[in-house]
């Protein structure tokens, strides 16, 4: 997938209205506004989608989809970086009452998010740079990036200003235990995550 940056459309129509128009015209595409620019991302490939399913399993097994929190995909996170800015992370751990934190346009207050996770595609720079700053500004406690291009898993914690003070990069063969702030002890097998995210599924797998 690739993300195209689109300048504010001419006239008085706000970016939010333009984003909604694009989503109506391009079903399955993800449209976000970050830093006052529209980011339009085509639908995920099979490996991307399969990786998200596999990534949900350890969170659900740890009980993060049962009581105080929920495991959700592709819900809007309202960003403080601009008057119309919002992102749509691939996966998130949110407070069970996140729907009471609705701001507008199906986007929710960052206070409801304990963790956001992105699986990179050809627009990997957006996840590794642009969204790092955006999620840090929003004070999301934990940001996990499955970097398919470089075969690494990033875990970012301790948001401060427009960056995370703690940025750990993990290679295949390692296991990663996420901070307890997500609500439970969750350990990820880096090799298994990256394999699911990059290889075509085999019959019977």
Backbone as ProteinMPNN parsed JSONL, in Angstrom:
{"seq_chain_A": "XXXXXXXXXXXXXXXXXXXXXXXXXXXXXXXXXXXXXXXXXXXXXXXXXXXXXXXXXXXXXXXXXXXXXXXXXXXXXXXXXXXXXXXXXXXXXXXXXXXXXXXXXXXXXXXXXXXXXXXXXXXXXXXXXXXXXXXXXXXXXXXXXXXXXXXXXXXXXXXXXXXXXXXXXXXXXXXXXXXXXXXXXXXXXXXXXXXXXXXXXXXXX", "coords_chain_A": {"N_chain_A": [[0.836, -1.181, 0.0], [0.352, 2.317, -0.5], [0.637, 5.673, 0.677], [-0.948, 8.672, -0.069], [-0.338, 12.107, 0.065], [-2.48, 14.813, 0.461], [-3.196, 18.12, -0.278], [-5.087, 20.738, 1.46], [-8.345, 21.041, 0.163], [-9.551, 23.324, -2.352], [-11.487, 26.286, -1.612], [-14.14, 26.578, 0.874], [-14.671, 24.18, 2.075], [-14.264, 21.963, 4.707], [-11.452, 19.917, 5.768], [-12.277, 17.589, 7.027], [-14.791, 17.048, 5.901], [-13.955, 16.566, 3.303], [-12.392, 14.292, 3.714], [-14.369, 12.464, 4.493], [-15.837, 12.378, 2.142], [-14.005, 11.162, 0.435], [-13.786, 8.656, 1.663], [-16.327, 7.669, 1.215], [-16.27, 7.489, -1.548], [-14.2, 5.745, -2.005], [-14.396, 2.875, -1.007], [-13.151, 0.801, 1.593], [-10.663, 1.978, 1.684], [-8.325, 3.665, 3.81], [-8.64, 6.73, 5.32], [-7.038, 9.454, 6.679], [-6.316, 12.353, 8.708], [-3.523, 14.097, 9.299], [-1.427, 16.411, 10.714], [-2.683, 18.415, 9.269], [-2.933, 17.423, 6.711], [-4.349, 15.256, 4.279], [-4.196, 11.775, 4.38], [-4.232, 9.03, 2.372], [-4.814, 5.676, 2.21], [-4.581, 2.64, 0.493], [-6.603, -0.459, 0.534], [-5.698, -3.097, 2.857], [-3.187, -5.673, 2.29], [-3.262, -9.321, 2.092], [-1.441, -10.519, 3.964], [-1.018, -8.467, 5.777], [-3.584, -8.165, 6.9], [-3.878, -10.742, 8.0], [-1.842, -10.745, 9.906], [-2.819, -8.921, 11.775], [-4.999, -10.303, 12.828], [-3.664, -12.46, 14.079], [-2.161, -11.009, 15.91], [-4.093, -10.022, 17.615], [-4.712, -12.188, 19.216], [-2.892, -12.788, 21.517], [-3.472, -10.555, 23.107], [-6.195, -10.833, 23.631], [-6.137, -13.33, 24.895], [-4.859, -12.618, 27.224], [-6.833, -11.411, 28.605], [-7.638, -8.86, 27.923], [-9.829, -8.129, 26.499], [-12.124, -8.33, 27.907], [-13.086, -7.004, 30.322], [-12.181, -4.311, 31.755], [-11.017, -3.259, 29.518], [-10.948, -3.201, 25.859], [-10.219, -4.945, 22.815], [-9.679, -3.648, 19.743], [-10.129, -2.938, 16.227], [-9.167, -0.501, 13.833], [-10.436, 1.987, 14.722], [-11.247, 5.454, 15.048], [-8.939, 7.882, 16.247], [-8.832, 10.872, 17.829], [-6.714, 13.585, 17.227], [-4.459, 15.893, 18.841], [-2.972, 17.51, 17.233], [-3.912, 19.191, 15.269], [-6.761, 21.124, 14.133], [-8.515, 19.463, 12.796], [-7.398, 16.983, 12.851], [-6.988, 13.461, 12.778], [-6.318, 9.968, 13.415], [-6.309, 6.535, 12.311], [-5.603, 3.866, 13.825], [-4.28, 0.562, 13.161], [-4.774, -1.405, 15.106], [-5.94, -1.402, 18.47], [-5.816, -1.033, 22.049], [-8.327, -0.239, 24.131], [-10.16, 1.685, 26.601], [-12.969, 0.166, 28.19], [-15.209, 1.77, 28.188], [-14.937, 3.387, 25.963], [-16.626, 4.485, 24.054], [-17.993, 6.489, 25.285], [-16.309, 8.536, 25.122], [-16.429, 9.831, 22.728], [-15.543, 12.205, 20.285], [-15.837, 13.579, 17.674], [-16.979, 12.815, 14.334], [-16.809, 9.991, 14.379], [-14.523, 9.561, 15.909], [-12.37, 9.187, 18.738], [-11.472, 10.374, 22.036], [-8.033, 10.609, 22.891], [-7.51, 9.834, 25.493], [-8.833, 7.51, 26.002], [-7.328, 5.455, 24.979], [-5.035, 2.873, 25.473], [-3.05, 1.553, 24.129], [-1.715, 1.665, 20.847], [-1.367, 0.152, 17.635], [0.436, -0.425, 14.685], [0.738, -1.991, 11.524], [3.127, -1.972, 9.128], [3.05, -0.876, 5.689], [3.699, -0.154, 2.254], [3.797, 2.48, 2.791], [5.492, 2.939, 4.933], [6.994, 4.958, 6.167], [5.182, 6.754, 7.182], [4.096, 5.422, 9.425], [6.442, 5.046, 10.917], [7.467, 7.561, 11.375], [5.733, 9.995, 10.997], [3.401, 9.188, 12.425], [4.511, 8.494, 14.858], [5.157, 10.959, 16.035], [2.575, 12.063, 16.105], [1.04, 10.276, 17.727], [2.535, 10.434, 20.061], [2.194, 13.149, 20.74], [-0.484, 12.957, 21.345], [-0.364, 11.615, 23.68], [-0.576, 8.822, 23.869], [0.001, 5.915, 25.64], [1.473, 3.561, 24.827], [2.988, 2.587, 21.841], [3.084, 0.377, 19.251], [4.898, -0.91, 16.546], [4.812, -2.913, 13.754], [7.216, -3.509, 11.701], [7.386, -4.234, 8.577], [9.047, -3.852, 6.373], [11.711, -3.579, 7.294], [11.892, -5.745, 8.924], [11.476, -5.714, 11.766], [10.32, -5.174, 15.137], [8.902, -2.535, 16.79], [8.701, -0.957, 19.935], [7.319, 1.644, 21.552], [7.358, 3.85, 24.257], [6.499, 6.059, 27.014], [5.536, 8.802, 26.228], [6.433, 12.086, 25.272], [6.039, 15.355, 24.576], [6.498, 15.713, 21.163], [7.46, 13.126, 20.738], [8.587, 9.805, 21.699], [10.106, 8.923, 24.722], [11.217, 6.46, 25.237], [12.286, 4.046, 23.093], [12.283, 1.022, 21.835], [13.774, -1.412, 19.768], [13.177, -4.455, 18.226], [14.377, -7.625, 17.094], [13.857, -10.512, 14.894], [13.594, -13.629, 16.644], [13.633, -12.663, 19.177], [11.67, -12.167, 22.179], [9.054, -10.081, 23.351], [7.921, -8.357, 26.1], [5.198, -6.456, 26.822], [4.572, -3.185, 28.31], [3.045, -3.118, 31.577], [1.104, -1.262, 31.744], [-0.745, -1.536, 29.734], [-2.658, -3.145, 30.745], [-2.455, -5.823, 31.321], [-0.183, -8.647, 31.401], [1.492, -9.069, 28.478], [3.078, -10.906, 26.043], [4.979, -10.861, 23.118], [5.984, -12.781, 20.339], [8.512, -12.072, 18.323], [9.478, -13.179, 15.907], [7.3, -14.81, 15.093], [5.281, -12.914, 14.769], [6.322, -11.289, 12.692], [6.592, -13.169, 10.674], [3.921, -13.882, 10.177], [3.108, -11.463, 9.183], [4.376, -11.131, 6.768], [4.515, -13.346, 5.06], [2.907, -15.381, 2.593], [-0.054, -17.144, 3.306], [-0.112, -20.661, 3.87], [-1.762, -23.604, 2.635], [-3.968, -25.06, 4.947], [-2.823, -23.835, 7.107]], "CA_chain_A": [[0.0, 0.0, 0.0], [1.056, 3.585, -0.448], [-0.196, 6.76, 1.18], [-0.8, 9.905, -0.825], [-0.617, 13.305, 0.838], [-3.321, 15.702, -0.332], [-3.341, 19.429, 0.342], [-6.452, 21.167, 1.738], [-9.046, 21.379, -1.073], [-9.879, 24.736, -2.543], [-12.802, 26.682, -1.127], [-14.38, 26.574, 2.308], [-15.006, 22.85, 2.572], [-13.223, 21.526, 5.651], [-10.773, 18.666, 5.465], [-13.084, 16.464, 7.508], [-15.799, 16.75, 4.883], [-13.25, 15.977, 2.159], [-12.025, 12.932, 4.109], [-15.575, 11.636, 4.444], [-16.184, 12.198, 0.732], [-13.079, 10.17, -0.108], [-14.129, 7.337, 2.197], [-17.528, 7.22, 0.506], [-15.917, 7.213, -2.936], [-13.171, 4.711, -2.059], [-14.665, 1.896, 0.059], [-12.017, -0.029, 1.971], [-9.471, 2.793, 1.869], [-8.232, 4.366, 5.092], [-8.385, 8.158, 5.126], [-6.688, 10.095, 7.941], [-5.818, 13.725, 8.619], [-2.425, 14.274, 10.241], [-0.681, 17.621, 10.391], [-3.411, 19.22, 8.296], [-2.89, 16.812, 5.393], [-5.073, 14.007, 4.102], [-3.415, 10.592, 4.036], [-5.157, 8.056, 1.801], [-4.11, 4.403, 2.139], [-5.397, 1.575, -0.115], [-6.906, -1.597, 1.417], [-4.568, -3.936, 3.28], [-2.991, -6.953, 1.622], [-3.638, -10.461, 2.91], [-0.526, -10.729, 5.086], [-1.296, -7.39, 6.738], [-4.818, -8.52, 7.599], [-3.649, -11.951, 8.787], [-1.019, -10.378, 11.056], [-3.665, -8.285, 12.789], [-5.762, -11.359, 13.496], [-2.755, -13.182, 14.966], [-1.75, -10.107, 16.985], [-5.181, -9.873, 18.58], [-4.846, -13.368, 20.071], [-2.286, -12.675, 22.852], [-4.172, -9.54, 23.895], [-7.453, -11.426, 24.086], [-5.791, -14.392, 25.845], [-4.462, -11.967, 28.479], [-8.023, -10.866, 29.252], [-7.793, -7.437, 27.635], [-11.065, -7.887, 25.756], [-13.178, -8.883, 28.749], [-13.653, -6.21, 31.406], [-11.853, -2.885, 31.769], [-10.523, -2.837, 28.204], [-11.386, -3.923, 24.673], [-9.271, -5.029, 21.701], [-10.467, -3.183, 18.594], [-9.405, -2.583, 15.008], [-9.557, 0.58, 12.922], [-11.322, 3.049, 15.205], [-10.617, 6.753, 14.944], [-8.322, 8.52, 17.407], [-8.756, 12.311, 17.577], [-5.366, 14.04, 17.536], [-4.351, 17.3, 19.241], [-1.982, 18.166, 16.374], [-4.573, 20.124, 14.355], [-8.184, 21.251, 14.441], [-9.262, 18.386, 12.168], [-6.52, 15.821, 12.754], [-7.32, 12.183, 13.388], [-5.657, 8.789, 12.861], [-7.058, 5.297, 12.461], [-4.611, 2.798, 14.014], [-4.698, -0.782, 12.759], [-5.245, -2.142, 16.27], [-5.821, -0.593, 19.687], [-6.394, -1.439, 23.324], [-9.057, 0.948, 24.594], [-11.009, 1.524, 27.776], [-14.247, -0.444, 27.838], [-16.211, 2.828, 27.977], [-14.376, 4.335, 24.995], [-17.673, 5.161, 23.283], [-18.405, 7.7, 26.013], [-15.283, 9.558, 24.848], [-16.561, 10.274, 21.336], [-15.361, 13.643, 20.063], [-16.638, 13.836, 16.486], [-16.617, 12.077, 13.124], [-16.458, 8.626, 14.78], [-13.181, 9.548, 16.493], [-12.456, 9.189, 20.188], [-10.443, 11.072, 22.796], [-6.857, 9.751, 23.149], [-7.509, 9.349, 26.883], [-9.435, 6.171, 26.029], [-6.422, 4.505, 24.324], [-3.871, 2.423, 26.234], [-2.034, 1.095, 23.174], [-2.045, 1.63, 19.419], [-0.445, -0.709, 16.898], [0.394, -0.308, 13.229], [1.505, -2.911, 10.685], [3.528, -1.118, 8.011], [2.935, -1.27, 4.29], [4.684, 0.617, 1.5], [3.838, 3.817, 3.378], [6.067, 2.687, 6.247], [7.507, 6.176, 6.797], [4.093, 7.363, 7.945], [4.019, 4.748, 10.717], [7.698, 5.158, 11.65], [7.82, 8.958, 11.641], [4.598, 10.892, 11.178], [2.508, 8.736, 13.485], [5.233, 8.549, 16.129], [4.944, 12.3, 16.583], [1.148, 12.287, 16.353], [0.601, 9.503, 18.891], [3.213, 10.992, 21.239], [1.473, 14.377, 21.087], [-1.77, 12.555, 21.916], [-0.064, 10.951, 24.954], [-0.907, 7.395, 23.879], [1.114, 5.373, 26.438], [2.284, 2.542, 24.152], [2.824, 2.501, 20.391], [3.801, -0.778, 18.706], [4.978, -0.895, 15.081], [5.327, -4.1, 13.079], [7.912, -2.939, 10.547], [7.574, -5.332, 7.623], [10.14, -3.564, 5.434], [13.014, -3.798, 7.919], [11.788, -6.952, 9.748], [11.694, -5.328, 13.154], [9.154, -4.773, 15.912], [9.225, -1.375, 17.614], [7.827, -0.668, 21.074], [7.577, 3.013, 21.997], [6.655, 4.196, 25.489], [6.852, 7.325, 27.664], [5.371, 9.942, 25.313], [6.825, 13.402, 25.786], [6.035, 16.286, 23.45], [6.241, 15.071, 19.888], [8.266, 11.917, 20.576], [8.582, 8.879, 22.82], [11.423, 8.882, 25.356], [11.72, 5.093, 25.225], [12.006, 3.427, 21.8], [13.009, -0.237, 21.765], [13.65, -2.084, 18.476], [13.39, -5.88, 18.463], [14.624, -8.411, 15.888], [13.378, -11.894, 14.96], [14.279, -14.435, 17.643], [13.386, -12.082, 20.489], [10.307, -12.026, 22.686], [8.867, -8.746, 23.911], [6.838, -8.21, 27.069], [4.733, -5.083, 26.769], [4.379, -2.577, 29.628], [1.832, -3.504, 32.288], [0.106, -0.189, 31.608], [-1.797, -1.93, 28.792], [-3.704, -3.762, 31.533], [-2.12, -7.221, 31.6], [1.124, -9.025, 30.865], [1.37, -9.571, 27.113], [4.378, -11.165, 25.441], [4.903, -11.082, 21.676], [7.09, -13.479, 19.683], [8.815, -11.211, 17.181], [9.553, -13.998, 14.689], [5.961, -15.24, 14.7], [4.549, -11.739, 14.3], [6.834, -10.868, 11.394], [6.271, -14.222, 9.698], [2.51, -13.723, 9.808], [2.915, -10.192, 8.491], [5.107, -11.018, 5.5], [4.452, -14.528, 4.201], [1.622, -15.862, 2.11], [-0.531, -18.285, 4.085], [-0.094, -21.95, 3.19], [-2.975, -24.384, 2.853], [-4.03, -25.761, 6.217], [-2.112, -23.103, 8.144]], "C_chain_A": [[0.88, 1.243, 0.0], [0.098, 4.659, 0.02], [0.087, 8.013, 0.382], [-1.171, 11.082, 0.056], [-1.345, 14.31, -0.047], [-3.473, 17.024, 0.39], [-4.809, 19.748, 0.567], [-7.146, 21.566, 0.43], [-9.419, 22.839, -1.142], [-11.271, 25.021, -1.997], [-12.906, 26.522, 0.375], [-14.657, 25.201, 2.887], [-13.915, 22.343, 3.502], [-12.621, 20.192, 5.244], [-11.583, 17.454, 5.921], [-14.133, 16.067, 6.488], [-15.151, 16.103, 3.664], [-12.84, 14.536, 2.47], [-13.228, 12.005, 4.018], [-16.009, 11.374, 3.003], [-15.293, 11.128, 0.1], [-13.413, 8.768, 0.392], [-15.381, 6.78, 1.527], [-17.201, 6.776, -0.916], [-14.967, 6.035, -3.07], [-13.386, 3.707, -0.925], [-13.444, 1.014, 0.32], [-10.722, 0.731, 2.16], [-9.507, 3.424, 3.266], [-7.853, 5.814, 4.801], [-8.172, 8.786, 6.501], [-6.275, 11.536, 7.668], [-4.76, 13.886, 9.704], [-1.609, 15.484, 9.803], [-1.347, 18.456, 9.317], [-3.355, 18.684, 6.883], [-3.694, 15.522, 5.386], [-4.102, 12.902, 3.705], [-4.39, 9.51, 3.602], [-4.393, 6.764, 1.545], [-5.018, 3.33, 1.55], [-5.658, 0.431, 0.861], [-5.682, -2.455, 1.692], [-4.442, -5.181, 2.42], [-3.283, -8.086, 2.601], [-2.757, -10.662, 4.123], [-0.752, -9.694, 6.18], [-2.523, -7.753, 7.57], [-4.624, -9.736, 8.498], [-2.82, -11.636, 10.031], [-1.86, -9.742, 12.154], [-4.485, -9.319, 13.542], [-4.886, -12.107, 14.49], [-2.321, -12.316, 16.147], [-2.847, -9.918, 18.026], [-5.187, -11.003, 19.61], [-4.169, -13.229, 21.428], [-2.953, -11.616, 23.723], [-5.473, -10.099, 24.46], [-7.184, -12.506, 25.127], [-5.407, -13.816, 27.209], [-5.644, -11.331, 29.2], [-8.3, -9.405, 28.95], [-9.044, -7.115, 26.815], [-12.289, -8.267, 26.587], [-13.85, -7.887, 29.693], [-13.341, -4.725, 31.254], [-11.468, -2.356, 30.395], [-11.126, -3.687, 27.101], [-10.258, -3.916, 23.651], [-10.056, -4.714, 20.431], [-9.553, -2.881, 17.41], [-10.029, -1.35, 14.371], [-10.634, 1.503, 13.472], [-10.545, 4.361, 15.251], [-10.117, 7.296, 16.275], [-8.15, 10.004, 17.081], [-7.415, 12.833, 18.06], [-5.344, 15.524, 17.926], [-3.448, 18.114, 18.325], [-2.589, 19.155, 15.384], [-6.066, 20.116, 14.611], [-9.035, 20.145, 13.828], [-8.496, 17.07, 12.134], [-7.104, 14.586, 13.447], [-6.541, 11.075, 12.681], [-6.553, 7.587, 13.095], [-6.038, 4.161, 12.595], [-5.171, 1.443, 13.604], [-5.359, -1.528, 13.916], [-5.064, -1.261, 17.497], [-6.375, -1.347, 20.886], [-7.027, -0.182, 23.908], [-9.814, 0.629, 25.872], [-12.373, 0.986, 27.342], [-15.333, 0.603, 27.57], [-15.778, 3.837, 26.919], [-15.453, 5.106, 24.242], [-18.218, 6.4, 23.992], [-17.416, 8.837, 25.798], [-15.3, 10.001, 23.381], [-16.368, 11.785, 21.247], [-16.188, 14.078, 18.861], [-16.161, 12.933, 15.349], [-16.14, 10.649, 13.425], [-15.03, 8.502, 15.292], [-13.286, 9.801, 17.993], [-11.25, 9.878, 20.82], [-9.268, 10.13, 23.062], [-6.822, 9.19, 24.565], [-8.053, 7.931, 26.987], [-8.507, 5.087, 25.484], [-5.248, 4.166, 25.235], [-2.722, 2.023, 25.32], [-2.584, 1.264, 21.767], [-0.969, 0.817, 18.715], [-0.665, -0.515, 15.411], [1.247, -1.405, 12.602], [1.849, -2.148, 9.411], [3.211, -1.75, 6.662], [3.944, -0.427, 3.522], [4.778, 2.064, 1.991], [4.476, 3.772, 4.767], [6.576, 3.942, 6.94], [6.425, 6.887, 7.605], [4.024, 6.753, 9.335], [5.263, 4.987, 11.561], [8.074, 6.585, 12.006], [6.6, 9.8, 11.981], [3.728, 10.482, 12.354], [3.206, 8.652, 14.841], [4.979, 9.891, 16.799], [3.481, 12.517, 16.954], [0.678, 11.548, 17.598], [1.28, 9.986, 20.172], [2.532, 12.273, 21.687], [0.141, 14.059, 21.758], [-1.605, 11.835, 23.251], [-0.566, 9.506, 25.006], [0.253, 6.665, 24.56], [2.034, 4.408, 25.712], [1.941, 2.534, 22.665], [3.708, 1.363, 19.896], [3.745, -0.715, 17.184], [5.554, -2.226, 14.606], [5.895, -3.619, 11.754], [8.256, -4.06, 9.567], [8.761, -5.095, 6.699], [11.495, -3.944, 6.031], [13.021, -5.014, 8.85], [12.176, -6.681, 11.204], [10.36, -5.042, 13.82], [9.579, -3.662, 16.86], [8.212, -1.257, 18.744], [8.235, 0.691, 21.631], [6.72, 3.314, 23.22], [7.156, 5.541, 26.007], [6.76, 8.498, 26.693], [5.71, 11.264, 25.984], [6.927, 14.36, 24.617], [5.692, 15.542, 22.185], [7.055, 13.825, 19.652], [8.051, 11.015, 21.787], [9.988, 8.799, 23.393], [12.05, 7.492, 25.299], [11.301, 4.418, 23.926], [12.888, 2.19, 21.674], [12.725, -0.911, 20.423], [14.051, -3.537, 18.656], [13.467, -6.636, 17.149], [14.005, -9.797, 16.027], [14.236, -12.727, 15.912], [14.086, -13.913, 19.052], [11.919, -12.233, 20.873], [10.223, -10.687, 23.41], [7.689, -8.766, 24.865], [6.451, -6.734, 27.117], [4.541, -4.512, 28.176], [3.046, -2.976, 30.256], [0.733, -2.444, 32.19], [-0.98, -0.544, 30.6], [-2.925, -2.658, 29.509], [-3.469, -5.212, 31.891], [-0.726, -7.496, 31.047], [0.932, -9.685, 29.502], [2.774, -9.72, 26.532], [4.19, -11.498, 23.964], [6.161, -11.784, 21.192], [7.375, -12.741, 18.379], [8.855, -12.013, 15.887], [8.167, -14.377, 14.188], [5.152, -14.079, 14.14], [4.998, -11.35, 12.9], [6.554, -11.902, 10.315], [4.834, -14.083, 9.229], [2.3, -12.493, 8.943], [3.524, -10.149, 7.1], [4.933, -12.2, 4.559], [3.025, -14.846, 3.783], [1.223, -17.098, 2.918], [-0.489, -19.557, 3.235], [-1.376, -22.721, 3.518], [-2.882, -25.147, 4.169], [-3.361, -25.039, 7.351], [-3.091, -22.405, 9.066]], "O_chain_A": [[2.024, 1.205, 0.454], [-1.108, 4.571, -0.211], [1.247, 8.373, 0.179], [-2.206, 11.059, 0.723], [-0.901, 14.622, -1.151], [-3.844, 17.044, 1.564], [-5.684, 19.128, -0.037], [-6.591, 22.351, -0.338], [-9.58, 23.507, -0.12], [-12.121, 24.134, -1.925], [-11.902, 26.351, 1.067], [-14.861, 25.079, 4.094], [-12.749, 22.301, 3.111], [-13.212, 19.437, 4.471], [-11.57, 16.413, 5.265], [-14.341, 14.88, 6.237], [-15.726, 15.198, 3.059], [-12.926, 13.662, 1.608], [-13.115, 10.885, 3.519], [-16.489, 10.288, 2.679], [-15.765, 10.293, -0.672], [-13.334, 7.801, -0.366], [-15.488, 5.576, 1.298], [-17.775, 5.814, -1.427], [-14.921, 5.391, -4.118], [-12.613, 3.701, 0.033], [-12.791, 0.543, -0.611], [-9.774, 0.198, 2.736], [-10.575, 3.68, 3.822], [-6.865, 6.083, 4.117], [-9.022, 8.665, 7.383], [-5.929, 11.893, 6.542], [-5.07, 13.817, 10.893], [-1.159, 15.564, 8.66], [-0.671, 19.131, 8.541], [-3.69, 19.401, 5.94], [-3.714, 14.786, 6.373], [-3.285, 13.077, 2.801], [-5.27, 9.115, 4.367], [-3.441, 6.743, 0.765], [-6.122, 3.124, 2.054], [-5.009, 0.351, 1.904], [-4.758, -2.533, 0.883], [-5.428, -5.69, 1.889], [-3.522, -7.85, 3.785], [-3.262, -10.946, 5.209], [-0.685, -10.011, 7.368], [-2.5, -7.659, 8.797], [-5.132, -9.772, 9.619], [-3.068, -12.201, 11.096], [-1.634, -9.998, 13.337], [-4.648, -9.222, 14.758], [-5.308, -12.364, 15.618], [-2.134, -12.82, 17.255], [-2.554, -9.679, 19.198], [-5.617, -10.804, 20.746], [-4.81, -13.526, 22.436], [-2.997, -11.759, 24.945], [-5.808, -9.867, 25.622], [-7.901, -12.604, 26.123], [-5.612, -14.464, 28.235], [-5.481, -10.772, 30.284], [-9.104, -8.771, 29.634], [-9.286, -5.956, 26.477], [-13.367, -8.5, 26.038], [-15.071, -7.924, 29.849], [-14.137, -3.97, 30.694], [-11.574, -1.159, 30.13], [-11.726, -4.733, 27.348], [-9.44, -2.996, 23.622], [-10.993, -5.433, 20.084], [-8.365, -2.604, 17.574], [-11.248, -1.177, 14.368], [-11.624, 1.78, 12.796], [-9.333, 4.369, 15.469], [-10.791, 7.182, 17.299], [-7.408, 10.357, 16.164], [-7.016, 12.552, 19.19], [-6.123, 16.317, 17.398], [-3.181, 19.283, 18.602], [-1.853, 19.888, 14.724], [-6.581, 19.194, 15.243], [-10.154, 19.904, 14.281], [-8.911, 16.135, 11.449], [-7.639, 14.668, 14.553], [-6.154, 11.209, 11.52], [-7.435, 7.605, 13.953], [-5.649, 3.559, 11.594], [-6.375, 1.204, 13.688], [-6.375, -2.198, 13.734], [-4.131, -0.459, 17.553], [-7.272, -2.18, 20.762], [-6.345, 0.814, 24.15], [-10.076, -0.531, 26.187], [-12.865, 1.311, 26.261], [-16.269, 0.347, 26.812], [-16.187, 4.997, 26.956], [-15.231, 6.246, 23.835], [-18.834, 7.259, 23.361], [-17.65, 9.964, 26.234], [-14.295, 10.488, 22.863], [-16.946, 12.546, 22.024], [-17.133, 14.854, 19.004], [-15.071, 12.364, 15.408], [-15.193, 10.159, 12.809], [-14.397, 7.459, 15.129], [-14.166, 10.526, 18.458], [-10.17, 9.956, 20.233], [-9.479, 8.971, 23.421], [-6.171, 8.175, 24.811], [-7.766, 7.227, 27.955], [-8.861, 3.909, 25.522], [-4.548, 5.058, 25.713], [-1.556, 2.14, 25.695], [-3.768, 1.035, 21.521], [0.187, 0.792, 19.137], [-1.799, -0.448, 14.937], [2.338, -1.711, 13.084], [0.949, -1.72, 8.688], [3.118, -2.969, 6.519], [4.957, -0.021, 4.093], [5.718, 2.783, 1.652], [4.047, 4.487, 5.672], [6.595, 4.0, 8.17], [6.723, 7.547, 8.601], [3.908, 7.478, 10.323], [5.167, 5.118, 12.781], [8.928, 6.794, 12.868], [6.45, 10.263, 13.111], [3.357, 11.315, 13.181], [2.542, 8.731, 15.874], [4.63, 9.955, 17.978], [3.183, 13.091, 18.002], [-0.01, 12.128, 18.438], [0.677, 9.953, 21.245], [2.313, 12.472, 22.882], [-0.312, 14.797, 22.633], [-2.597, 11.481, 23.887], [-0.941, 9.021, 26.074], [1.39, 6.782, 24.102], [3.244, 4.418, 25.942], [0.774, 2.482, 22.279], [4.923, 1.376, 20.092], [2.683, -0.495, 16.602], [6.649, -2.617, 15.009], [5.156, -3.355, 10.805], [9.273, -4.74, 9.706], [9.417, -6.051, 6.285], [12.326, -4.556, 5.36], [14.032, -5.292, 9.495], [13.061, -7.319, 11.775], [9.382, -4.707, 13.15], [10.513, -3.832, 17.644], [7.012, -1.434, 18.536], [9.352, 0.867, 22.118], [5.514, 3.067, 23.224], [8.129, 6.089, 25.489], [7.772, 9.12, 26.367], [5.318, 11.519, 27.122], [7.795, 14.205, 23.758], [4.7, 14.815, 22.137], [7.329, 13.476, 18.503], [7.421, 11.408, 22.769], [10.955, 8.627, 22.651], [13.274, 7.361, 25.311], [10.11, 4.235, 23.675], [14.091, 2.296, 21.437], [11.575, -0.976, 19.989], [15.129, -3.83, 19.173], [12.733, -6.342, 16.206], [13.665, -10.22, 17.132], [15.453, -12.552, 15.978], [14.342, -14.628, 20.021], [11.048, -12.404, 20.021], [11.196, -10.224, 24.004], [6.583, -9.149, 24.485], [7.28, -5.874, 27.416], [4.367, -5.269, 29.131], [2.046, -3.15, 29.559], [-0.425, -2.706, 32.515], [-2.04, 0.082, 30.602], [-4.024, -2.786, 28.968], [-4.214, -5.777, 32.692], [-0.162, -6.68, 30.318], [0.289, -10.729, 29.39], [3.559, -8.771, 26.531], [3.343, -12.317, 23.606], [7.271, -11.427, 21.587], [6.573, -12.781, 17.445], [8.318, -11.57, 14.871], [7.889, -14.278, 12.993], [4.425, -14.235, 13.158], [4.171, -11.107, 12.021], [6.306, -11.545, 9.163], [4.553, -14.155, 8.032], [1.426, -12.475, 8.077], [3.231, -9.238, 6.326], [5.182, -12.065, 3.361], [2.07, -14.609, 4.523], [2.042, -17.978, 3.18], [-0.791, -19.533, 2.042], [-1.991, -22.504, 4.562], [-1.875, -25.788, 4.471], [-3.32, -25.56, 8.465], [-2.678, -21.732, 10.01]]}, "name": "protein", "num_of_chains": 1, "seq": "XXXXXXXXXXXXXXXXXXXXXXXXXXXXXXXXXXXXXXXXXXXXXXXXXXXXXXXXXXXXXXXXXXXXXXXXXXXXXXXXXXXXXXXXXXXXXXXXXXXXXXXXXXXXXXXXXXXXXXXXXXXXXXXXXXXXXXXXXXXXXXXXXXXXXXXXXXXXXXXXXXXXXXXXXXXXXXXXXXXXXXXXXXXXXXXXXXXXXXXXXXXXX"}
